[in-house]
Structure formats: C-alpha cells, structure tokens
Coordinates of C-alpha atoms in Angstrom, one line a residue:
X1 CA 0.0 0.0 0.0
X2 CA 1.6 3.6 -0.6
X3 CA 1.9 6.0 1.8
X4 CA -1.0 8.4 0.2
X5 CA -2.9 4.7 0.8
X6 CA -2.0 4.8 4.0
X7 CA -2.9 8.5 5.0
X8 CA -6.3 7.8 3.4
X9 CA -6.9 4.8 5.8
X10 CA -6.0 6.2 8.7
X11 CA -8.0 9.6 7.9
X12 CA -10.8 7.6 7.3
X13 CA -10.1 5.4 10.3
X14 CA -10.0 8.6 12.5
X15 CA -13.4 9.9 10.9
X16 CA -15.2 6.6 11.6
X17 CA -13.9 6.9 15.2
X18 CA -15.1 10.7 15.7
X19 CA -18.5 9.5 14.3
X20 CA -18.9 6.7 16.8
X21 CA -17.7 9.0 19.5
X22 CA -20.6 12.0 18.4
X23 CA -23.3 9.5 17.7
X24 CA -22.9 7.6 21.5
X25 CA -22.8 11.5 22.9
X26 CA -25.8 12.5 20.6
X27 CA -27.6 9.1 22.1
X28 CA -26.2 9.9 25.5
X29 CA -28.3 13.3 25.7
X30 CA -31.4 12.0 24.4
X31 CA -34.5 11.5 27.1
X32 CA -35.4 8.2 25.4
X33 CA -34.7 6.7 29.2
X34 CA -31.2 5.7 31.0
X35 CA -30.6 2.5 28.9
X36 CA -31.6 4.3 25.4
X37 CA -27.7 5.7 25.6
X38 CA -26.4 2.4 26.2
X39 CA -24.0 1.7 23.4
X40 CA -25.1 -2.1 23.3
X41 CA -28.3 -4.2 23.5
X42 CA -29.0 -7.0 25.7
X43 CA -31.6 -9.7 25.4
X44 CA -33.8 -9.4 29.1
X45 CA -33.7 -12.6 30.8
X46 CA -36.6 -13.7 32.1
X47 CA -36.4 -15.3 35.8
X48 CA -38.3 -18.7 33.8
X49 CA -35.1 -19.0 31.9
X50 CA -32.6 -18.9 35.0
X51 CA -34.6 -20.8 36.8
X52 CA -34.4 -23.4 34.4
X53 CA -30.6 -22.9 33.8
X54 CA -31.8 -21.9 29.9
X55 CA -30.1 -18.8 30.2
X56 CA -27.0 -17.1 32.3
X57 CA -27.4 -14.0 34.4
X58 CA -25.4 -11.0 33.2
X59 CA -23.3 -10.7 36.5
X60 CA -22.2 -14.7 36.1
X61 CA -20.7 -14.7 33.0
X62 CA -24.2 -14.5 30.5
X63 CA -22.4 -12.0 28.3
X64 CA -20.3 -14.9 27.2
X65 CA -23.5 -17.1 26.4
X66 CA -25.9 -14.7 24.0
X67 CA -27.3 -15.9 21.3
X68 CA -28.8 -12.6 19.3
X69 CA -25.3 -11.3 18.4
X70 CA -21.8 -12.3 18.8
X71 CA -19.7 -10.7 22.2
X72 CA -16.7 -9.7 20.2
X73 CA -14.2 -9.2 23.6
X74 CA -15.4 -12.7 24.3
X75 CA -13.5 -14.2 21.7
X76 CA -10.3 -12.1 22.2
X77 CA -7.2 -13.8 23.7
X78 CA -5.7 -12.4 27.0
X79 CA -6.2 -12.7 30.5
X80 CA -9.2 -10.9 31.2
X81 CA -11.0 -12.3 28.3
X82 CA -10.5 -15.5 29.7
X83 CA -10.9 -14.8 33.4
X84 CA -14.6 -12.9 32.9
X85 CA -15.7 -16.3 31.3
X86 CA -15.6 -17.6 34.8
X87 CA -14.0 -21.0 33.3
X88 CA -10.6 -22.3 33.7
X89 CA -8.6 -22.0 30.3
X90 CA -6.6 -25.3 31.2
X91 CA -3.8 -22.9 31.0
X92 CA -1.2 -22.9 34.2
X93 CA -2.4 -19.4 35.8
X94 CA -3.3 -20.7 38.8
X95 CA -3.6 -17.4 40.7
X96 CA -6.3 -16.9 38.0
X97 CA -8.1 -19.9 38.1
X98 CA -8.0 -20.3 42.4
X99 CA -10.3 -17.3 41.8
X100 CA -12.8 -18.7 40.1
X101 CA -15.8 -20.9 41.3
X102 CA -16.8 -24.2 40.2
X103 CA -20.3 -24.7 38.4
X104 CA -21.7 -26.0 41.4
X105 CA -21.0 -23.3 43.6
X106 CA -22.1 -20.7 40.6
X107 CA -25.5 -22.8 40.6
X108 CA -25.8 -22.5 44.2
X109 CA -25.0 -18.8 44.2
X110 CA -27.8 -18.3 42.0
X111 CA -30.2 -20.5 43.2
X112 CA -29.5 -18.7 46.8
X113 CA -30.6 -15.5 44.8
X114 CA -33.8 -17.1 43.1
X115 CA -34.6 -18.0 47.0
X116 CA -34.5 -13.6 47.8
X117 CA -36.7 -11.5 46.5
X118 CA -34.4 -9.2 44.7
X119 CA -34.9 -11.3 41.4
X120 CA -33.6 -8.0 39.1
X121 CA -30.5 -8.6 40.2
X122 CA -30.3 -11.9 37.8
X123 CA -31.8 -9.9 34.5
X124 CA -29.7 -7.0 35.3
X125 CA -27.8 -5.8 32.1
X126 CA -24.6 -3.7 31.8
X127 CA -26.7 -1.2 30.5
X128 CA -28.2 -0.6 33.7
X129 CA -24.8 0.0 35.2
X130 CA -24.1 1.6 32.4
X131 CA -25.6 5.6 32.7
X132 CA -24.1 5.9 36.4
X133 CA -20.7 5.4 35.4
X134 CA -20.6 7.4 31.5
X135 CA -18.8 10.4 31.4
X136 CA -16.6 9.9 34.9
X137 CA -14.1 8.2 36.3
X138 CA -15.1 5.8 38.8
X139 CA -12.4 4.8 41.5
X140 CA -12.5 1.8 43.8
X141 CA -9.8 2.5 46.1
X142 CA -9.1 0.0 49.0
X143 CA -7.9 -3.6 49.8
X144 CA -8.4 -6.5 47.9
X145 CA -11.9 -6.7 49.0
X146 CA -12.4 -4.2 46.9
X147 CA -10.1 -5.2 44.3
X148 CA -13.0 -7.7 43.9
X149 CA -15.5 -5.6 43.1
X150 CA -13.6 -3.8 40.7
X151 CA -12.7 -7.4 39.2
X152 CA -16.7 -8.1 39.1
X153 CA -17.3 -4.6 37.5
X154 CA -14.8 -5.1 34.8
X155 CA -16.2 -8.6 34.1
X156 CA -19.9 -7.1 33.9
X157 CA -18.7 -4.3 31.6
X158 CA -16.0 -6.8 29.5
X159 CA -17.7 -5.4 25.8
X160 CA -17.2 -2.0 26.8
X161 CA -13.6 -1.5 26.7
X162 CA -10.5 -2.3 24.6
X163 CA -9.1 -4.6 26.9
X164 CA -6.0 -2.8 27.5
X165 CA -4.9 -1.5 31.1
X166 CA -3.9 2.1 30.8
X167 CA -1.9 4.5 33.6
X168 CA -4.4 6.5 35.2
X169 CA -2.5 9.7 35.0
X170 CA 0.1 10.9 32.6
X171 CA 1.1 13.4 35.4
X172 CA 4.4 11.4 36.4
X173 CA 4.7 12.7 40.2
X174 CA 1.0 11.7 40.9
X175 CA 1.7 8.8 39.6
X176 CA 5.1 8.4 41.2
X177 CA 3.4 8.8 45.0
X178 CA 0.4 6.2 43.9
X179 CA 3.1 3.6 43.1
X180 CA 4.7 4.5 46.2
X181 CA 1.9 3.4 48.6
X182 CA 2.4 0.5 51.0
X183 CA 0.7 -1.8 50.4
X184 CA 1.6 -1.7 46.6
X185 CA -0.4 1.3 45.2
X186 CA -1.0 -0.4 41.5
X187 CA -3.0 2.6 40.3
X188 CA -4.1 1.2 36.8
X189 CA -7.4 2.4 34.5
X190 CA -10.2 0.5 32.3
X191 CA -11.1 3.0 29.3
X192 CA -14.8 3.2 27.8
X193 CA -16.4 5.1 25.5
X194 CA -17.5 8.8 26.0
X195 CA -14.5 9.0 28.5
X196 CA -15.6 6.6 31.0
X197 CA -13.1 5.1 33.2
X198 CA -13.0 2.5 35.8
X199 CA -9.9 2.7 37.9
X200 CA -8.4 1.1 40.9
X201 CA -6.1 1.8 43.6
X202 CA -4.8 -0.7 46.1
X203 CA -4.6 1.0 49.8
X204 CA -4.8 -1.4 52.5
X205 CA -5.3 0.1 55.8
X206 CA -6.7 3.9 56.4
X207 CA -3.8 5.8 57.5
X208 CA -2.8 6.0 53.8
X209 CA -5.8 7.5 52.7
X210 CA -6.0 10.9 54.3
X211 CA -3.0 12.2 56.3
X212 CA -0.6 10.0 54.2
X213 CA 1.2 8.9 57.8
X214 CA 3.2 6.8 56.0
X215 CA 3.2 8.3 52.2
X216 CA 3.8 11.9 51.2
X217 CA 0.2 12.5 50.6
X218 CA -2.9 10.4 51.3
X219 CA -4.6 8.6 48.5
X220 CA -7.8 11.1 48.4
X221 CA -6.2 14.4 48.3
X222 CA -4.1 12.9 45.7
X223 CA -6.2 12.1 43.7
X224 CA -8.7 15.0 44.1
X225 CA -5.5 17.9 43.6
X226 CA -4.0 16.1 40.3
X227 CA -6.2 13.7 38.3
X228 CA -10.0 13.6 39.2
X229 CA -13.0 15.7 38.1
X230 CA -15.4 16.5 40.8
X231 CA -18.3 14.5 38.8
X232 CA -16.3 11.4 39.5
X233 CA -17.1 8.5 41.9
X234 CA -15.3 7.7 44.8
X235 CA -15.9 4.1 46.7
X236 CA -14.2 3.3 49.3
X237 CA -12.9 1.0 52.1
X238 CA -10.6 -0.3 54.0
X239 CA -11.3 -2.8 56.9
X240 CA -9.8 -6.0 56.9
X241 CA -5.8 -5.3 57.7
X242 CA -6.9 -3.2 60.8
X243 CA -6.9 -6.6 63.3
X244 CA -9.0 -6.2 66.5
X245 CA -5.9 -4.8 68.5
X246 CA -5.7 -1.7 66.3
X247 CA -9.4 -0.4 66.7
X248 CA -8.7 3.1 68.1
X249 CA -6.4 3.5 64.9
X250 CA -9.3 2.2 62.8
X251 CA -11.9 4.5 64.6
X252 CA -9.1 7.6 64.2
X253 CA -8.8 6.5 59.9
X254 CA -12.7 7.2 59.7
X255 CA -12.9 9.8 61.6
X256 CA -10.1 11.7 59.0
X257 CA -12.2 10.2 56.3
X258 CA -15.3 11.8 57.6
X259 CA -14.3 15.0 58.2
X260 CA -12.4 14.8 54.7
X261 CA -15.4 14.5 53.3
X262 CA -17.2 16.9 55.0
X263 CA -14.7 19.3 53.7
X264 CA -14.7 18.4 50.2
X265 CA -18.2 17.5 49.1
X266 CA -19.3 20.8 47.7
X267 CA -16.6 19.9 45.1
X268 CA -16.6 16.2 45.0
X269 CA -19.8 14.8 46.4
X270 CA -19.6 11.9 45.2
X271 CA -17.5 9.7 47.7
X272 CA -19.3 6.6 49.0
X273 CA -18.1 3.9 51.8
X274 CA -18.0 -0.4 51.3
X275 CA -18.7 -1.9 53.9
X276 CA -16.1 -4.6 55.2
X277 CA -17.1 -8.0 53.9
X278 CA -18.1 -11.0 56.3
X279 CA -15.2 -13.6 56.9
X280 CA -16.0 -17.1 58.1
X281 CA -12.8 -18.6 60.0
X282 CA -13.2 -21.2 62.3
X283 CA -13.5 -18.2 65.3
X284 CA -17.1 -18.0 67.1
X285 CA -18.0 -14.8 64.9
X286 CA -15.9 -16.0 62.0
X287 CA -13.0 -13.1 62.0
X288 CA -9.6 -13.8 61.5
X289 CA -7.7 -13.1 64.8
X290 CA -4.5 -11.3 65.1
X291 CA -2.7 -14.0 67.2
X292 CA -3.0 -16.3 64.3
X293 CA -0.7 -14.1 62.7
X294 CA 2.5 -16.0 61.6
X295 CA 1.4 -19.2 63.5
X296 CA -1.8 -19.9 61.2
X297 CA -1.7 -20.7 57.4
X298 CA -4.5 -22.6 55.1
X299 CA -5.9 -24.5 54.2
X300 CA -8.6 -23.4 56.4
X301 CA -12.3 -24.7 57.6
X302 CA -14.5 -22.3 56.4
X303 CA -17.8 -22.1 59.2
X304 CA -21.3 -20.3 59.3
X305 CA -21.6 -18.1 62.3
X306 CA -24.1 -20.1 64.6
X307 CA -27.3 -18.9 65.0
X308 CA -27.3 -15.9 62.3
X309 CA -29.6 -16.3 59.3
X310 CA -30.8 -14.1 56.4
X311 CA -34.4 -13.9 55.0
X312 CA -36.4 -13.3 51.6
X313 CA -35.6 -9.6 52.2
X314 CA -31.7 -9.7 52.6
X315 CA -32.1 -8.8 56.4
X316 CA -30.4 -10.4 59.0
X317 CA -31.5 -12.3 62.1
X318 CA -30.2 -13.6 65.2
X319 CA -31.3 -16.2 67.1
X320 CA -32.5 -15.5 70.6
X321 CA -30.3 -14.8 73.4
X322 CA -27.0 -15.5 71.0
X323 CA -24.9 -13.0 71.9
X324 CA -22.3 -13.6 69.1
X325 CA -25.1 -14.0 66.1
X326 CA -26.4 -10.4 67.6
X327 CA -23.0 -8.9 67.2
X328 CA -22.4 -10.5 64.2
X329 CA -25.8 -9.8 62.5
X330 CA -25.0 -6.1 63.4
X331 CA -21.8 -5.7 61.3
X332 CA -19.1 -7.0 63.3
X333 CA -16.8 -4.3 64.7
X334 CA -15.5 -2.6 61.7
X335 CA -19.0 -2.2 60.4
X336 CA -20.8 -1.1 63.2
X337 CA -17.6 1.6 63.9
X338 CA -18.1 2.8 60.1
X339 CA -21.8 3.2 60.5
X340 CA -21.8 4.8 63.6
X341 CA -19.1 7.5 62.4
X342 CA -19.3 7.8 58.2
X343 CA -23.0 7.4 58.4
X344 CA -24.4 8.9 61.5
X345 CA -21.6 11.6 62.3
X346 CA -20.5 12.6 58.6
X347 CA -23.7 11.6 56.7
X348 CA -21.3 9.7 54.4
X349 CA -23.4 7.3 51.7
X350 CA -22.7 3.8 52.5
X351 CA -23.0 0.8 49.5
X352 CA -24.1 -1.8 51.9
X353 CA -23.1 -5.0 50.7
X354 CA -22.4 -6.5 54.6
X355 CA -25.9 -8.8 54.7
X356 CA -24.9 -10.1 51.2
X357 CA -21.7 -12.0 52.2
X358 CA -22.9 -12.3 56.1
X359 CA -24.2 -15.7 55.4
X360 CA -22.3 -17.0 52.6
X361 CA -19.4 -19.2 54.3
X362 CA -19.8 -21.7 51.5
X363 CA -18.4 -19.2 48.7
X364 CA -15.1 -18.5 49.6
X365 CA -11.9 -19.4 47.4
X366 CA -8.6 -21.4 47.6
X367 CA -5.1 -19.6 47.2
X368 CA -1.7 -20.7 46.9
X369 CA -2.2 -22.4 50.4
X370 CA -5.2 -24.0 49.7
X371 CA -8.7 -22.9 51.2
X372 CA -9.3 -19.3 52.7
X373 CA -12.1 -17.8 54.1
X374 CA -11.9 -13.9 53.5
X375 CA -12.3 -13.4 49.9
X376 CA -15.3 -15.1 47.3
X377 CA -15.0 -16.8 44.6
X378 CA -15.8 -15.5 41.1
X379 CA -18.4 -15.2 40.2
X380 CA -20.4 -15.1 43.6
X381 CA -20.8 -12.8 46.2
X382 CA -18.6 -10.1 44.4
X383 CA -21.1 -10.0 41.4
X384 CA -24.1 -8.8 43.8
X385 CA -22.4 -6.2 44.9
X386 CA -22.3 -4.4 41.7
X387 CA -26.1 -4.7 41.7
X388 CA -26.1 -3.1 45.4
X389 CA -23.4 -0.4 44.2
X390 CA -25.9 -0.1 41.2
X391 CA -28.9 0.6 43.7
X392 CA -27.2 2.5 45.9
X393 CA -26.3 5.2 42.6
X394 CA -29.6 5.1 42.0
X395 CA -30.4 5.9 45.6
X396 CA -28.7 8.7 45.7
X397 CA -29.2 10.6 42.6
X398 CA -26.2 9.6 40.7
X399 CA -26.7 11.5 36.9
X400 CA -24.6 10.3 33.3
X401 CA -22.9 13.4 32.4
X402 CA -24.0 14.6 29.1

C-alpha cells in the first residue's frame, strides 16, 4: 500500500472513530430513558429461563453465552478475556483460576438469589450500570476486597472496553506517589467510550488514605489535587488489615475520612463507603484473629456463624439470646464503627453490601495455600455487589454526564 494509501486509511479510520464517539454522545443526551444511551443491546432474561438454567445471568458470565449477536471481547485472547468467562482456560495461571468458582457453587449462588426477593439482580444488564458510570471516572480505592468488586465490575462491563490497562494519569509525580503506597499502590485504569473510566487503587489500611502517615500524601487528596474531576465516583474502604488490636487506629482513619469529606463534598460529592465484607474462619463470629498471625496458614475450615440467618428480604437475624449472632448480625466491629461515624456523624453514603456476604461461608476461594475464608470466589458474592453499588447510585441521585 503507498503512503497516500496509508494516510487515506487512517484519515478515514480517525473519521469513523469521531463519528462513533458524536453519535454515542448524541444518544447519550437524548430523554429516550437511561438505557436508550447504552452503546449495546441485551436480550432481558426472564427469571423462567434462569430458573431453568436456559439462560445465564449477566453478572455470572451471560455475556459470554448470548445468542442474538456475537460478544466480540469474548472471543479475544488475553487474561481478562479469559478470566470474565468464569472458566478455567486449562492454561497454568493458577492465581487466576484459584479465583474462580466451580459450576456448582455458581448454581448455588444463584439459586440462593432465586430464594430472595431481589430477582432484578439476575436480569440486570450492563446497560443498567451503564448511565451511572458514563462520562466519569469511577475509583475503587481499597484492599483486595475491593479489588474484587472492581474485578466483578470489569467482568460485567467486558464489551465496553479495549481490553487494554492504561496508567491513570500521565502526570508522572501523581503517579510516582500512587506507586509509592504501602501496600503496593497499582494505580491502573479500564477506558470506555465517552471517557468513561473505571480505575483502581490498592490502599490497604486507612492511614494511607488521608493524612498519608506513611506516604507523602494520602490517597484522596491525591487524587482530588492532580487527576479527578469533581463528577467522578469515589468508593471506598478499608477494613480488613486493621486486626482487633488496632481499633482506636481504625476509629481515628474514619474519623479523617469523615471530616475529609465533609470538607470536600461541595466539590466532589460523590464519595461513598463499602462496607467490610463477612469472613468465616473457624473463630465463634468468624474473623480472623491477630494471634494467628504467623502461626496460622490454610488451608482453612470455612464455618457459618451459629445462629445468624438471612431472610427473603436480605435482612439479618439472630437467634435469641445469641450474643455472638447479635453482634455479628449487626456488622461485626469494623461495620458497626463505620456506620456509627461515616453514616451517622458525617452523613457519608454507604453501599451496603455486609448482609450479602454475612451468610455465605460456603463461597469462599482457595489460594496458593489452599482454602481461605476472607475473599469469594468469582463469580459469587462479588457479582451482587455491583447490583447493590448499582442501587445505591440510583439511591442517591447519581446523573450520566452529558
């Protein structure tokens, strides 16, 4: 091809990429209803369907299984290709596949939804997710609880990006301080059309998310002084490295996060608290303790908490005159210390995705050690909390931007 050929293509390449970008915004401002913008189409599953095991919910893996139009992203090559399929590739990535659930757990996932009475959460559709998160960044920031949710979000919205992993900043010093976090930093972005992101810092414990004890700067300010846009979406957490011995630290971490946000909403409202995630060790309430610290390794025994139970509604209950199913029902310490200061002091919006995991010992994953009991397979628990993070938006008046 000569090099007028060439010029030619990519002109023309850079015109059909200018019209795709002005006919999604064109779509995005129309008042045709939040999934009218939506850049794809998804065939609704009816509940008759799941039931039945005819068809695959979105959130576990259904975008690999429609049958009205191909999932080109599907069919790519690459790790998170192959990961969002929620099957193992038979390939030796065994941090990878130790993630992922077997078919019988994913059928009793589901079939523990089907028993609830929050039955949209098996036909949801990306496109539901979809108008909350165009036009913004969204940032998960926190441990690898929430690197889970971030996993189960980028699964869900797999045919919306280019599969690549891009820096979130080209401002080098930002960058530069991100990397530098204890606890490994790993600042990296999802792009999506209409310049949507979804990007993810790893912070583990709270001191590095305000006063930056232990980093030049804490993760938030960052972030808000060199690289985000005051539509964007904050969530946060951070919960499981702060042991039992370390709960005045813990209650000192929200309390900077709570008055950091009551200092910076007029400009960046949108900032919203995860909840801290159930564990089931073999404890009575099913935390990991800090003396097993160095003495204790997998593979572990993963236990219900006695007495606790969840009904049709998602709520919890405890059984009479069980003092550690009480405790437990009500959020364990972390959670009850987070509502009682983000939510009640700071009026801080919480995504409360506590009750979903509360109950479900029988979820969790192996790792290189063999059974754990903090983190959930994929896809499982993760997966409903993008519905819950998806409700909570919608709670709280969360608008596309134009």
């Amino acid at each position: 091809m000569s090099r007028r050929s060439n010029r030619r293509a990519g002109v023309a390449c850079s015109l059909l990429l200018i019209w795709l970008n002005q006919t999604l915004i064109s779509a995005a401002s129309s008042d045709e209803g939040p999934t009218a913008t939506c850049p794809f189409t998804y065939e609704q599953h009816s509940l008759g369907d799941i039931r039945s095991g005819a068809k695959r919910p979105y959130l576990f893996g259904g975008i690999y299984n429609q049958t009205k139009r191909d999932c080109i992203n599907c069919k790519r090559e690459g790790l998170w290709a192959n990961f969002c399929s929620f099957t193992s590739t038979g390939k030796a990535v065994p941090f990878w596949d130790n993630q992922l659930c077997s078919s019988q757990t994913v059928d009793a996932v589901i079939s523990r939804v089907l028993k609830q009475n929050n039955h949209d959460l098996l036909s949801m559709t990306p496109c539901e997710l979809w108008p909350y998160m165009r036009g913004r960044t969204t940032w998960v920031i926190g441990d690898s609880m929430s690197k889970d949710l971030f996993k189960a979000i980028k699964c869900f919205m797999l045919e919306f990006q280019d599969l690549a992993t891009y820096h979130a900043s080209n401002n080098y010093t930002a960058m530069h301080l991100l990397d530098s976090i204890p606890g490994y930093g790993e600042p990296h972005c999802v792009h999506m059309p209409q310049r949507t992101r979804l990007c993810q810092v790893h912070g583990i414990q709270g001191d590095l998310f305000i006063e930056g004890n232990r980093t030049k700067v804490g993760i938030l300010p960052l972030l808000q002084e060199s690289m985000a846009h005051p539509y964007d979406i904050f969530i946060v957490n951070f919960g499981l490295w702060h042991g039992e011995t370390k709960q005045p630290e813990y209650k000192e971490n929200l309390h900077q996060l709570g008055k950091f946000y009551t200092d910076t909403k007029d400009k960046f409202p949108n900032l919203f608290w995860l909840e801290t995630p159930k564990q089931h060790f073999d404890s009575a309430d099913g935390d990991y303790k800090v003396p097993w610290i160095g003495t204790r390794k997998g593979p572990f025994t993963c236990q219900p908490v006695q007495g606790l139970s969840m009904d049709g509604d998602g709520a919890l209950h405890a059984e009479s005159g069980n003092a550690v199913a009480e405790y437990v029902m009500q959020g364990s310490w972390r959670n009850i210390m987070a509502r009682d200061i983000l939510v009640k002091k700071y009026k801080l919006p919480l995504i409360p995705v506590y009750n979903s995991s509360a109950t479900a010992w029988q979820f969790h994953r192996v790792n290189f050690d063999g059974q754990e009991c903090s983190h959930y397979c994929h896809p499982s628990i993760p997966q409903l909390w993008v519905w819950v993070l998806q409700q909570t938006l919608q709670k709280y008046g969360i608008r596309p931007i134009a």
